[in-house]
Protein backbone atom coordinates (compact mmCIF):
# COMPACT_ATOMS: atom_id res chain seq x y z
CA UNK A 1 0.00 0.00 0.00
CA UNK A 2 1.21 3.49 -0.91
CA UNK A 3 0.00 6.69 0.71
CA UNK A 4 0.21 9.80 -1.44
CA UNK A 5 -1.64 13.12 -1.44
CA UNK A 6 -3.68 12.00 1.57
CA UNK A 7 -5.03 8.86 -0.09
CA UNK A 8 -4.07 5.20 0.40
CA UNK A 9 -3.64 3.01 -2.67
CA UNK A 10 -3.45 -0.75 -2.22
CA UNK A 11 -1.85 -2.84 -4.96
CA UNK A 12 -2.52 -6.51 -5.77
CA UNK A 13 -3.64 -7.86 -2.37
CA UNK A 14 -2.34 -11.40 -1.75
CA UNK A 15 -2.38 -11.61 2.02
CA UNK A 16 -4.57 -14.28 3.63
CA UNK A 17 -3.17 -17.20 1.53
CA UNK A 18 0.37 -15.75 1.66
CA UNK A 19 2.71 -17.78 3.88
CA UNK A 20 4.85 -14.65 4.46
CA UNK A 21 1.92 -12.45 5.57
CA UNK A 22 0.43 -14.51 8.40
CA UNK A 23 0.61 -11.58 10.86
CA UNK A 24 -1.51 -9.23 8.74
CA UNK A 25 -5.22 -9.04 9.50
CA UNK A 26 -7.01 -8.03 6.31
CA UNK A 27 -10.11 -6.80 8.19
CA UNK A 28 -8.02 -3.76 9.22
CA UNK A 29 -7.04 -2.86 5.63
CA UNK A 30 -9.23 -0.02 4.37
CA UNK A 31 -7.64 1.65 1.34
CA UNK A 32 -9.23 4.47 -0.64
CA UNK A 33 -8.22 2.88 -3.95
CA UNK A 34 -7.12 -0.57 -5.08
CA UNK A 35 -5.06 -1.17 -8.22
CA UNK A 36 -5.02 -4.69 -9.68
CA UNK A 37 -2.36 -5.49 -12.28
CA UNK A 38 -3.81 -8.82 -13.48
CA UNK A 39 -6.07 -11.70 -12.56
CA UNK A 40 -3.68 -14.22 -11.04
CA UNK A 41 -4.57 -15.50 -7.57
CA UNK A 42 -1.35 -14.18 -6.04
CA UNK A 43 -2.46 -10.64 -6.97
CA UNK A 44 -6.20 -10.68 -6.41
CA UNK A 45 -6.81 -13.22 -3.60
CA UNK A 46 -8.13 -10.68 -1.06
CA UNK A 47 -9.37 -8.03 -3.49
CA UNK A 48 -13.10 -8.76 -3.21
CA UNK A 49 -13.13 -8.94 0.59
CA UNK A 50 -11.09 -5.74 1.01
CA UNK A 51 -13.14 -3.90 -1.64
CA UNK A 52 -16.42 -4.86 0.03
CA UNK A 53 -15.31 -3.97 3.57
CA UNK A 54 -13.65 -0.67 2.62
CA UNK A 55 -15.83 0.55 -0.24
CA UNK A 56 -12.62 1.50 -2.07
CA UNK A 57 -12.55 2.16 -5.80
CA UNK A 58 -10.86 -0.63 -7.78
CA UNK A 59 -8.87 0.26 -10.89
CA UNK A 60 -7.39 -1.98 -13.56
CA UNK A 61 -7.94 -3.67 -16.91
CA UNK A 62 -11.57 -3.75 -18.07
CA UNK A 63 -11.94 -7.55 -17.92
CA UNK A 64 -10.55 -7.75 -14.37
CA UNK A 65 -12.90 -5.00 -13.20
CA UNK A 66 -15.81 -6.80 -14.88
CA UNK A 67 -14.92 -9.93 -12.91
CA UNK A 68 -14.81 -7.97 -9.64
CA UNK A 69 -18.26 -6.56 -10.36
CA UNK A 70 -19.59 -10.10 -10.85
CA UNK A 71 -18.27 -10.86 -7.34
CA UNK A 72 -20.32 -7.96 -5.93
CA UNK A 73 -17.78 -5.11 -6.02
CA UNK A 74 -19.63 -1.93 -7.00
CA UNK A 75 -16.99 0.81 -7.29
CA UNK A 76 -14.66 0.02 -10.18
CA UNK A 77 -13.01 1.81 -13.07
CA UNK A 78 -12.13 -0.40 -16.01
CA UNK A 79 -9.29 0.97 -18.14
CA UNK A 80 -6.91 -0.33 -20.79
CA UNK A 81 -3.24 -0.11 -21.77
CA UNK A 82 -2.06 3.42 -22.56
CA UNK A 83 -5.12 5.05 -21.03
CA UNK A 84 -4.95 7.42 -18.08
CA UNK A 85 -7.49 8.86 -15.68
CA UNK A 86 -7.35 11.82 -13.27
CA UNK A 87 -8.25 11.14 -9.65
CA UNK A 88 -8.26 13.48 -6.63
CA UNK A 89 -4.79 12.23 -5.62
CA UNK A 90 -3.27 12.35 -9.10
CA UNK A 91 -3.25 10.59 -12.44
CA UNK A 92 -3.03 6.88 -13.12
CA UNK A 93 -1.91 5.50 -16.46
CA UNK A 94 -1.86 1.84 -17.47
CA UNK A 95 1.31 0.49 -19.06
CA UNK A 96 2.12 -2.72 -20.87
CA UNK A 97 3.25 -5.76 -18.93
CA UNK A 98 4.55 -8.90 -20.62
CA UNK A 99 2.88 -11.71 -18.71
CA UNK A 100 -0.47 -13.59 -18.74
CA UNK A 101 -3.77 -12.91 -16.98
CA UNK A 102 -6.41 -15.48 -16.09
CA UNK A 103 -8.91 -15.00 -13.27
CA UNK A 104 -8.98 -17.49 -10.34
CA UNK A 105 -12.07 -19.20 -11.82
CA UNK A 106 -10.40 -19.62 -15.23
CA UNK A 107 -12.25 -16.78 -16.98
CA UNK A 108 -10.29 -14.25 -19.00
CA UNK A 109 -8.45 -11.40 -17.31
CA UNK A 110 -7.76 -9.62 -20.59
CA UNK A 111 -4.13 -8.52 -20.64
CA UNK A 112 -1.88 -7.77 -17.66
CA UNK A 113 -0.76 -4.19 -16.96
CA UNK A 114 1.51 -1.97 -14.92
CA UNK A 115 0.67 1.46 -13.51
CA UNK A 116 2.22 4.90 -13.46
CA UNK A 117 0.94 7.01 -10.56
CA UNK A 118 1.71 10.71 -10.85
CA UNK A 119 0.93 13.85 -8.85
CA UNK A 120 2.74 17.08 -8.04
CA UNK A 121 4.78 15.41 -5.26
CA UNK A 122 5.85 12.16 -6.85
CA UNK A 123 5.76 9.83 -9.78
CA UNK A 124 6.23 6.12 -9.51
CA UNK A 125 5.96 3.06 -11.73
CA UNK A 126 4.46 -0.16 -10.47
CA UNK A 127 5.41 -2.73 -13.11
CA UNK A 128 3.13 -5.59 -12.02
CA UNK A 129 4.32 -9.02 -13.15
CA UNK A 130 6.37 -8.59 -16.28
CA UNK A 131 9.34 -9.58 -18.37
CA UNK A 132 11.90 -7.00 -19.39
CA UNK A 133 10.69 -5.28 -22.56
CA UNK A 134 12.14 -2.51 -24.69
CA UNK A 135 9.20 -0.15 -24.58
CA UNK A 136 9.97 0.54 -20.91
CA UNK A 137 12.33 3.15 -22.38
CA UNK A 138 9.30 5.21 -23.44
CA UNK A 139 8.19 5.76 -19.83
CA UNK A 140 10.82 8.38 -18.87
CA UNK A 141 10.06 10.42 -22.00
CA UNK A 142 7.02 11.74 -20.13
CA UNK A 143 7.38 10.59 -16.53
CA UNK A 144 10.32 11.43 -14.25
CA UNK A 145 10.21 8.59 -11.74
CA UNK A 146 11.01 8.94 -8.07
CA UNK A 147 10.86 5.19 -7.64
CA UNK A 148 10.00 1.99 -9.52
CA UNK A 149 8.38 -1.13 -8.08
CA UNK A 150 9.85 -3.99 -10.12
CA UNK A 151 9.44 -7.77 -9.90
CA UNK A 152 12.78 -9.49 -9.26
CA UNK A 153 11.99 -13.10 -8.29
CA UNK A 154 12.66 -14.87 -11.62
CA UNK A 155 10.66 -17.89 -12.92
CA UNK A 156 7.37 -15.96 -13.41
CA UNK A 157 8.88 -12.49 -13.96
CA UNK A 158 12.20 -10.71 -14.45
CA UNK A 159 15.18 -11.83 -12.38
CA UNK A 160 17.47 -9.32 -10.65
CA UNK A 161 19.67 -8.89 -13.73
CA UNK A 162 16.77 -8.10 -16.07
CA UNK A 163 15.28 -5.85 -13.38
CA UNK A 164 18.51 -3.81 -13.34
CA UNK A 165 18.11 -3.33 -17.10
CA UNK A 166 14.47 -2.37 -16.54
CA UNK A 167 15.48 0.23 -13.93
CA UNK A 168 17.95 1.69 -16.45
CA UNK A 169 15.26 1.82 -19.17
CA UNK A 170 12.74 3.61 -16.92
CA UNK A 171 15.56 5.79 -15.49
CA UNK A 172 14.88 5.13 -11.83
CA UNK A 173 17.78 5.07 -9.34
CA UNK A 174 15.48 3.76 -6.61
CA UNK A 175 13.78 0.39 -6.92
CA UNK A 176 11.49 -1.46 -4.54
CA UNK A 177 11.67 -5.17 -5.24
CA UNK A 178 8.49 -7.21 -5.62
CA UNK A 179 7.46 -10.80 -6.34
CA UNK A 180 10.28 -12.59 -4.50
CA UNK A 181 10.65 -15.15 -1.68
CA UNK A 182 6.92 -15.96 -1.39
CA UNK A 183 7.27 -19.45 -2.90
CA UNK A 184 10.20 -21.77 -3.52
CA UNK A 185 10.29 -20.86 -7.23
CA UNK A 186 11.08 -17.21 -6.52
CA UNK A 187 13.39 -17.25 -3.50
CA UNK A 188 16.32 -14.88 -3.97
CA UNK A 189 19.60 -14.10 -2.21
CA UNK A 190 19.08 -10.62 -0.76
CA UNK A 191 22.75 -9.67 -0.48
CA UNK A 192 23.44 -10.63 -4.10
CA UNK A 193 20.37 -8.75 -5.32
CA UNK A 194 21.28 -5.54 -3.49
CA UNK A 195 24.91 -5.80 -4.72
CA UNK A 196 23.90 -6.36 -8.36
CA UNK A 197 21.74 -3.22 -8.29
CA UNK A 198 24.37 -1.21 -6.38
CA UNK A 199 26.98 -2.03 -9.04
CA UNK A 200 24.65 -0.31 -11.54
CA UNK A 201 24.30 2.72 -9.24
CA UNK A 202 20.73 1.81 -8.27
CA UNK A 203 19.40 1.43 -4.74
CA UNK A 204 17.33 -1.75 -4.30
CA UNK A 205 14.99 -1.80 -1.30
CA UNK A 206 13.73 -5.20 -0.09
CA UNK A 207 10.91 -4.50 2.33
CA UNK A 208 9.88 -6.86 5.11
CA UNK A 209 6.23 -7.85 5.48
CA UNK A 210 4.41 -5.07 7.30
CA UNK A 211 7.34 -2.64 7.08
CA UNK A 212 6.63 1.06 6.50
CA UNK A 213 9.13 3.32 4.71
CA UNK A 214 9.20 6.90 3.48
CA UNK A 215 10.26 7.49 -0.11
NI1 LIG B 1 1.11 -13.28 -12.40
PDB file of C-alpha atoms and ligand atoms in Angstrom:
ATOM      1  CA  UNK A   1       0.000   0.000   0.000  1.00  0.00           C
ATOM      2  CA  UNK A   2       1.212   3.489  -0.907  1.00  0.00           C
ATOM      3  CA  UNK A   3       0.004   6.691   0.706  1.00  0.00           C
ATOM      4  CA  UNK A   4       0.208   9.797  -1.441  1.00  0.00           C
ATOM      5  CA  UNK A   5      -1.641  13.123  -1.445  1.00  0.00           C
ATOM      6  CA  UNK A   6      -3.677  12.003   1.567  1.00  0.00           C
ATOM      7  CA  UNK A   7      -5.029   8.855  -0.094  1.00  0.00           C
ATOM      8  CA  UNK A   8      -4.075   5.197   0.400  1.00  0.00           C
ATOM      9  CA  UNK A   9      -3.636   3.011  -2.667  1.00  0.00           C
ATOM     10  CA  UNK A  10      -3.448  -0.748  -2.222  1.00  0.00           C
ATOM     11  CA  UNK A  11      -1.851  -2.841  -4.963  1.00  0.00           C
ATOM     12  CA  UNK A  12      -2.517  -6.512  -5.770  1.00  0.00           C
ATOM     13  CA  UNK A  13      -3.643  -7.858  -2.370  1.00  0.00           C
ATOM     14  CA  UNK A  14      -2.340 -11.397  -1.751  1.00  0.00           C
ATOM     15  CA  UNK A  15      -2.377 -11.614   2.019  1.00  0.00           C
ATOM     16  CA  UNK A  16      -4.569 -14.277   3.633  1.00  0.00           C
ATOM     17  CA  UNK A  17      -3.172 -17.200   1.525  1.00  0.00           C
ATOM     18  CA  UNK A  18       0.368 -15.748   1.658  1.00  0.00           C
ATOM     19  CA  UNK A  19       2.714 -17.780   3.881  1.00  0.00           C
ATOM     20  CA  UNK A  20       4.854 -14.652   4.460  1.00  0.00           C
ATOM     21  CA  UNK A  21       1.925 -12.454   5.573  1.00  0.00           C
ATOM     22  CA  UNK A  22       0.435 -14.506   8.396  1.00  0.00           C
ATOM     23  CA  UNK A  23       0.605 -11.582  10.864  1.00  0.00           C
ATOM     24  CA  UNK A  24      -1.506  -9.231   8.738  1.00  0.00           C
ATOM     25  CA  UNK A  25      -5.222  -9.038   9.497  1.00  0.00           C
ATOM     26  CA  UNK A  26      -7.014  -8.026   6.306  1.00  0.00           C
ATOM     27  CA  UNK A  27     -10.106  -6.796   8.188  1.00  0.00           C
ATOM     28  CA  UNK A  28      -8.021  -3.758   9.220  1.00  0.00           C
ATOM     29  CA  UNK A  29      -7.043  -2.857   5.626  1.00  0.00           C
ATOM     30  CA  UNK A  30      -9.227  -0.023   4.374  1.00  0.00           C
ATOM     31  CA  UNK A  31      -7.638   1.650   1.335  1.00  0.00           C
ATOM     32  CA  UNK A  32      -9.225   4.466  -0.636  1.00  0.00           C
ATOM     33  CA  UNK A  33      -8.221   2.882  -3.954  1.00  0.00           C
ATOM     34  CA  UNK A  34      -7.115  -0.569  -5.075  1.00  0.00           C
ATOM     35  CA  UNK A  35      -5.058  -1.169  -8.217  1.00  0.00           C
ATOM     36  CA  UNK A  36      -5.024  -4.689  -9.681  1.00  0.00           C
ATOM     37  CA  UNK A  37      -2.360  -5.487 -12.284  1.00  0.00           C
ATOM     38  CA  UNK A  38      -3.813  -8.818 -13.485  1.00  0.00           C
ATOM     39  CA  UNK A  39      -6.066 -11.701 -12.560  1.00  0.00           C
ATOM     40  CA  UNK A  40      -3.677 -14.225 -11.039  1.00  0.00           C
ATOM     41  CA  UNK A  41      -4.570 -15.497  -7.573  1.00  0.00           C
ATOM     42  CA  UNK A  42      -1.346 -14.182  -6.040  1.00  0.00           C
ATOM     43  CA  UNK A  43      -2.463 -10.635  -6.966  1.00  0.00           C
ATOM     44  CA  UNK A  44      -6.204 -10.681  -6.407  1.00  0.00           C
ATOM     45  CA  UNK A  45      -6.814 -13.215  -3.603  1.00  0.00           C
ATOM     46  CA  UNK A  46      -8.132 -10.684  -1.057  1.00  0.00           C
ATOM     47  CA  UNK A  47      -9.374  -8.028  -3.488  1.00  0.00           C
ATOM     48  CA  UNK A  48     -13.102  -8.762  -3.209  1.00  0.00           C
ATOM     49  CA  UNK A  49     -13.134  -8.935   0.589  1.00  0.00           C
ATOM     50  CA  UNK A  50     -11.094  -5.739   1.005  1.00  0.00           C
ATOM     51  CA  UNK A  51     -13.145  -3.899  -1.636  1.00  0.00           C
ATOM     52  CA  UNK A  52     -16.422  -4.865   0.031  1.00  0.00           C
ATOM     53  CA  UNK A  53     -15.313  -3.967   3.567  1.00  0.00           C
ATOM     54  CA  UNK A  54     -13.647  -0.669   2.618  1.00  0.00           C
ATOM     55  CA  UNK A  55     -15.831   0.551  -0.244  1.00  0.00           C
ATOM     56  CA  UNK A  56     -12.618   1.498  -2.071  1.00  0.00           C
ATOM     57  CA  UNK A  57     -12.552   2.164  -5.803  1.00  0.00           C
ATOM     58  CA  UNK A  58     -10.859  -0.633  -7.780  1.00  0.00           C
ATOM     59  CA  UNK A  59      -8.868   0.258 -10.886  1.00  0.00           C
ATOM     60  CA  UNK A  60      -7.392  -1.977 -13.565  1.00  0.00           C
ATOM     61  CA  UNK A  61      -7.942  -3.669 -16.910  1.00  0.00           C
ATOM     62  CA  UNK A  62     -11.567  -3.747 -18.066  1.00  0.00           C
ATOM     63  CA  UNK A  63     -11.944  -7.549 -17.918  1.00  0.00           C
ATOM     64  CA  UNK A  64     -10.546  -7.753 -14.368  1.00  0.00           C
ATOM     65  CA  UNK A  65     -12.905  -4.996 -13.196  1.00  0.00           C
ATOM     66  CA  UNK A  66     -15.805  -6.796 -14.885  1.00  0.00           C
ATOM     67  CA  UNK A  67     -14.924  -9.928 -12.913  1.00  0.00           C
ATOM     68  CA  UNK A  68     -14.808  -7.974  -9.638  1.00  0.00           C
ATOM     69  CA  UNK A  69     -18.263  -6.564 -10.362  1.00  0.00           C
ATOM     70  CA  UNK A  70     -19.585 -10.096 -10.855  1.00  0.00           C
ATOM     71  CA  UNK A  71     -18.275 -10.858  -7.336  1.00  0.00           C
ATOM     72  CA  UNK A  72     -20.324  -7.958  -5.935  1.00  0.00           C
ATOM     73  CA  UNK A  73     -17.783  -5.110  -6.020  1.00  0.00           C
ATOM     74  CA  UNK A  74     -19.634  -1.929  -6.995  1.00  0.00           C
ATOM     75  CA  UNK A  75     -16.993   0.808  -7.292  1.00  0.00           C
ATOM     76  CA  UNK A  76     -14.662   0.017 -10.183  1.00  0.00           C
ATOM     77  CA  UNK A  77     -13.014   1.814 -13.068  1.00  0.00           C
ATOM     78  CA  UNK A  78     -12.132  -0.405 -16.010  1.00  0.00           C
ATOM     79  CA  UNK A  79      -9.289   0.974 -18.141  1.00  0.00           C
ATOM     80  CA  UNK A  80      -6.908  -0.330 -20.786  1.00  0.00           C
ATOM     81  CA  UNK A  81      -3.241  -0.107 -21.774  1.00  0.00           C
ATOM     82  CA  UNK A  82      -2.057   3.415 -22.557  1.00  0.00           C
ATOM     83  CA  UNK A  83      -5.115   5.048 -21.033  1.00  0.00           C
ATOM     84  CA  UNK A  84      -4.947   7.424 -18.080  1.00  0.00           C
ATOM     85  CA  UNK A  85      -7.486   8.864 -15.679  1.00  0.00           C
ATOM     86  CA  UNK A  86      -7.345  11.817 -13.268  1.00  0.00           C
ATOM     87  CA  UNK A  87      -8.255  11.139  -9.646  1.00  0.00           C
ATOM     88  CA  UNK A  88      -8.265  13.476  -6.629  1.00  0.00           C
ATOM     89  CA  UNK A  89      -4.785  12.231  -5.617  1.00  0.00           C
ATOM     90  CA  UNK A  90      -3.274  12.353  -9.099  1.00  0.00           C
ATOM     91  CA  UNK A  91      -3.255  10.587 -12.439  1.00  0.00           C
ATOM     92  CA  UNK A  92      -3.032   6.878 -13.119  1.00  0.00           C
ATOM     93  CA  UNK A  93      -1.906   5.500 -16.464  1.00  0.00           C
ATOM     94  CA  UNK A  94      -1.856   1.844 -17.469  1.00  0.00           C
ATOM     95  CA  UNK A  95       1.307   0.486 -19.058  1.00  0.00           C
ATOM     96  CA  UNK A  96       2.123  -2.719 -20.872  1.00  0.00           C
ATOM     97  CA  UNK A  97       3.252  -5.764 -18.927  1.00  0.00           C
ATOM     98  CA  UNK A  98       4.554  -8.897 -20.623  1.00  0.00           C
ATOM     99  CA  UNK A  99       2.877 -11.714 -18.711  1.00  0.00           C
ATOM    100  CA  UNK A 100      -0.473 -13.590 -18.743  1.00  0.00           C
ATOM    101  CA  UNK A 101      -3.773 -12.907 -16.976  1.00  0.00           C
ATOM    102  CA  UNK A 102      -6.407 -15.485 -16.091  1.00  0.00           C
ATOM    103  CA  UNK A 103      -8.906 -15.000 -13.267  1.00  0.00           C
ATOM    104  CA  UNK A 104      -8.977 -17.485 -10.337  1.00  0.00           C
ATOM    105  CA  UNK A 105     -12.074 -19.196 -11.821  1.00  0.00           C
ATOM    106  CA  UNK A 106     -10.396 -19.618 -15.231  1.00  0.00           C
ATOM    107  CA  UNK A 107     -12.247 -16.776 -16.975  1.00  0.00           C
ATOM    108  CA  UNK A 108     -10.291 -14.247 -19.004  1.00  0.00           C
ATOM    109  CA  UNK A 109      -8.454 -11.405 -17.313  1.00  0.00           C
ATOM    110  CA  UNK A 110      -7.757  -9.621 -20.594  1.00  0.00           C
ATOM    111  CA  UNK A 111      -4.132  -8.515 -20.644  1.00  0.00           C
ATOM    112  CA  UNK A 112      -1.883  -7.767 -17.663  1.00  0.00           C
ATOM    113  CA  UNK A 113      -0.761  -4.194 -16.963  1.00  0.00           C
ATOM    114  CA  UNK A 114       1.511  -1.970 -14.923  1.00  0.00           C
ATOM    115  CA  UNK A 115       0.674   1.457 -13.507  1.00  0.00           C
ATOM    116  CA  UNK A 116       2.220   4.904 -13.462  1.00  0.00           C
ATOM    117  CA  UNK A 117       0.941   7.009 -10.563  1.00  0.00           C
ATOM    118  CA  UNK A 118       1.708  10.706 -10.851  1.00  0.00           C
ATOM    119  CA  UNK A 119       0.929  13.845  -8.850  1.00  0.00           C
ATOM    120  CA  UNK A 120       2.737  17.075  -8.040  1.00  0.00           C
ATOM    121  CA  UNK A 121       4.783  15.405  -5.257  1.00  0.00           C
ATOM    122  CA  UNK A 122       5.853  12.157  -6.847  1.00  0.00           C
ATOM    123  CA  UNK A 123       5.757   9.829  -9.781  1.00  0.00           C
ATOM    124  CA  UNK A 124       6.232   6.119  -9.511  1.00  0.00           C
ATOM    125  CA  UNK A 125       5.960   3.064 -11.732  1.00  0.00           C
ATOM    126  CA  UNK A 126       4.459  -0.162 -10.469  1.00  0.00           C
ATOM    127  CA  UNK A 127       5.411  -2.729 -13.106  1.00  0.00           C
ATOM    128  CA  UNK A 128       3.129  -5.593 -12.019  1.00  0.00           C
ATOM    129  CA  UNK A 129       4.315  -9.020 -13.149  1.00  0.00           C
ATOM    130  CA  UNK A 130       6.373  -8.592 -16.279  1.00  0.00           C
ATOM    131  CA  UNK A 131       9.342  -9.584 -18.366  1.00  0.00           C
ATOM    132  CA  UNK A 132      11.896  -6.999 -19.387  1.00  0.00           C
ATOM    133  CA  UNK A 133      10.686  -5.277 -22.555  1.00  0.00           C
ATOM    134  CA  UNK A 134      12.142  -2.515 -24.693  1.00  0.00           C
ATOM    135  CA  UNK A 135       9.199  -0.153 -24.582  1.00  0.00           C
ATOM    136  CA  UNK A 136       9.967   0.542 -20.913  1.00  0.00           C
ATOM    137  CA  UNK A 137      12.332   3.153 -22.384  1.00  0.00           C
ATOM    138  CA  UNK A 138       9.297   5.211 -23.442  1.00  0.00           C
ATOM    139  CA  UNK A 139       8.186   5.757 -19.834  1.00  0.00           C
ATOM    140  CA  UNK A 140      10.824   8.379 -18.875  1.00  0.00           C
ATOM    141  CA  UNK A 141      10.063  10.420 -21.995  1.00  0.00           C
ATOM    142  CA  UNK A 142       7.018  11.745 -20.135  1.00  0.00           C
ATOM    143  CA  UNK A 143       7.383  10.593 -16.528  1.00  0.00           C
ATOM    144  CA  UNK A 144      10.324  11.429 -14.253  1.00  0.00           C
ATOM    145  CA  UNK A 145      10.206   8.588 -11.740  1.00  0.00           C
ATOM    146  CA  UNK A 146      11.009   8.938  -8.069  1.00  0.00           C
ATOM    147  CA  UNK A 147      10.862   5.189  -7.642  1.00  0.00           C
ATOM    148  CA  UNK A 148       9.995   1.993  -9.516  1.00  0.00           C
ATOM    149  CA  UNK A 149       8.385  -1.126  -8.084  1.00  0.00           C
ATOM    150  CA  UNK A 150       9.854  -3.989 -10.117  1.00  0.00           C
ATOM    151  CA  UNK A 151       9.438  -7.775  -9.903  1.00  0.00           C
ATOM    152  CA  UNK A 152      12.779  -9.489  -9.259  1.00  0.00           C
ATOM    153  CA  UNK A 153      11.991 -13.099  -8.292  1.00  0.00           C
ATOM    154  CA  UNK A 154      12.660 -14.873 -11.620  1.00  0.00           C
ATOM    155  CA  UNK A 155      10.658 -17.887 -12.924  1.00  0.00           C
ATOM    156  CA  UNK A 156       7.369 -15.958 -13.410  1.00  0.00           C
ATOM    157  CA  UNK A 157       8.878 -12.486 -13.964  1.00  0.00           C
ATOM    158  CA  UNK A 158      12.202 -10.707 -14.451  1.00  0.00           C
ATOM    159  CA  UNK A 159      15.175 -11.826 -12.380  1.00  0.00           C
ATOM    160  CA  UNK A 160      17.466  -9.324 -10.650  1.00  0.00           C
ATOM    161  CA  UNK A 161      19.668  -8.888 -13.730  1.00  0.00           C
ATOM    162  CA  UNK A 162      16.769  -8.104 -16.067  1.00  0.00           C
ATOM    163  CA  UNK A 163      15.277  -5.853 -13.379  1.00  0.00           C
ATOM    164  CA  UNK A 164      18.510  -3.811 -13.336  1.00  0.00           C
ATOM    165  CA  UNK A 165      18.113  -3.328 -17.097  1.00  0.00           C
ATOM    166  CA  UNK A 166      14.466  -2.365 -16.544  1.00  0.00           C
ATOM    167  CA  UNK A 167      15.483   0.228 -13.931  1.00  0.00           C
ATOM    168  CA  UNK A 168      17.948   1.691 -16.454  1.00  0.00           C
ATOM    169  CA  UNK A 169      15.264   1.824 -19.173  1.00  0.00           C
ATOM    170  CA  UNK A 170      12.744   3.614 -16.925  1.00  0.00           C
ATOM    171  CA  UNK A 171      15.564   5.791 -15.487  1.00  0.00           C
ATOM    172  CA  UNK A 172      14.881   5.130 -11.828  1.00  0.00           C
ATOM    173  CA  UNK A 173      17.777   5.073  -9.343  1.00  0.00           C
ATOM    174  CA  UNK A 174      15.485   3.763  -6.612  1.00  0.00           C
ATOM    175  CA  UNK A 175      13.782   0.387  -6.916  1.00  0.00           C
ATOM    176  CA  UNK A 176      11.489  -1.458  -4.540  1.00  0.00           C
ATOM    177  CA  UNK A 177      11.668  -5.175  -5.236  1.00  0.00           C
ATOM    178  CA  UNK A 178       8.489  -7.215  -5.619  1.00  0.00           C
ATOM    179  CA  UNK A 179       7.458 -10.801  -6.337  1.00  0.00           C
ATOM    180  CA  UNK A 180      10.282 -12.592  -4.504  1.00  0.00           C
ATOM    181  CA  UNK A 181      10.648 -15.149  -1.677  1.00  0.00           C
ATOM    182  CA  UNK A 182       6.916 -15.963  -1.391  1.00  0.00           C
ATOM    183  CA  UNK A 183       7.273 -19.447  -2.896  1.00  0.00           C
ATOM    184  CA  UNK A 184      10.197 -21.769  -3.522  1.00  0.00           C
ATOM    185  CA  UNK A 185      10.287 -20.863  -7.227  1.00  0.00           C
ATOM    186  CA  UNK A 186      11.079 -17.214  -6.517  1.00  0.00           C
ATOM    187  CA  UNK A 187      13.388 -17.252  -3.505  1.00  0.00           C
ATOM    188  CA  UNK A 188      16.323 -14.884  -3.973  1.00  0.00           C
ATOM    189  CA  UNK A 189      19.601 -14.103  -2.210  1.00  0.00           C
ATOM    190  CA  UNK A 190      19.078 -10.622  -0.755  1.00  0.00           C
ATOM    191  CA  UNK A 191      22.749  -9.672  -0.480  1.00  0.00           C
ATOM    192  CA  UNK A 192      23.436 -10.633  -4.095  1.00  0.00           C
ATOM    193  CA  UNK A 193      20.371  -8.748  -5.321  1.00  0.00           C
ATOM    194  CA  UNK A 194      21.283  -5.536  -3.487  1.00  0.00           C
ATOM    195  CA  UNK A 195      24.907  -5.804  -4.716  1.00  0.00           C
ATOM    196  CA  UNK A 196      23.897  -6.361  -8.355  1.00  0.00           C
ATOM    197  CA  UNK A 197      21.742  -3.218  -8.285  1.00  0.00           C
ATOM    198  CA  UNK A 198      24.367  -1.213  -6.378  1.00  0.00           C
ATOM    199  CA  UNK A 199      26.984  -2.027  -9.040  1.00  0.00           C
ATOM    200  CA  UNK A 200      24.654  -0.306 -11.543  1.00  0.00           C
ATOM    201  CA  UNK A 201      24.299   2.721  -9.241  1.00  0.00           C
ATOM    202  CA  UNK A 202      20.734   1.806  -8.269  1.00  0.00           C
ATOM    203  CA  UNK A 203      19.405   1.430  -4.738  1.00  0.00           C
ATOM    204  CA  UNK A 204      17.328  -1.745  -4.300  1.00  0.00           C
ATOM    205  CA  UNK A 205      14.990  -1.805  -1.300  1.00  0.00           C
ATOM    206  CA  UNK A 206      13.725  -5.201  -0.093  1.00  0.00           C
ATOM    207  CA  UNK A 207      10.910  -4.503   2.332  1.00  0.00           C
ATOM    208  CA  UNK A 208       9.884  -6.863   5.106  1.00  0.00           C
ATOM    209  CA  UNK A 209       6.232  -7.845   5.476  1.00  0.00           C
ATOM    210  CA  UNK A 210       4.409  -5.067   7.295  1.00  0.00           C
ATOM    211  CA  UNK A 211       7.342  -2.643   7.077  1.00  0.00           C
ATOM    212  CA  UNK A 212       6.634   1.063   6.505  1.00  0.00           C
ATOM    213  CA  UNK A 213       9.134   3.323   4.711  1.00  0.00           C
ATOM    214  CA  UNK A 214       9.203   6.904   3.484  1.00  0.00           C
ATOM    215  CA  UNK A 215      10.256   7.486  -0.108  1.00  0.00           C
TER     216      UNK A 215
HETATM  217 NI1  LIG B   1       1.115 -13.283 -12.398  1.00  0.00          NI
END
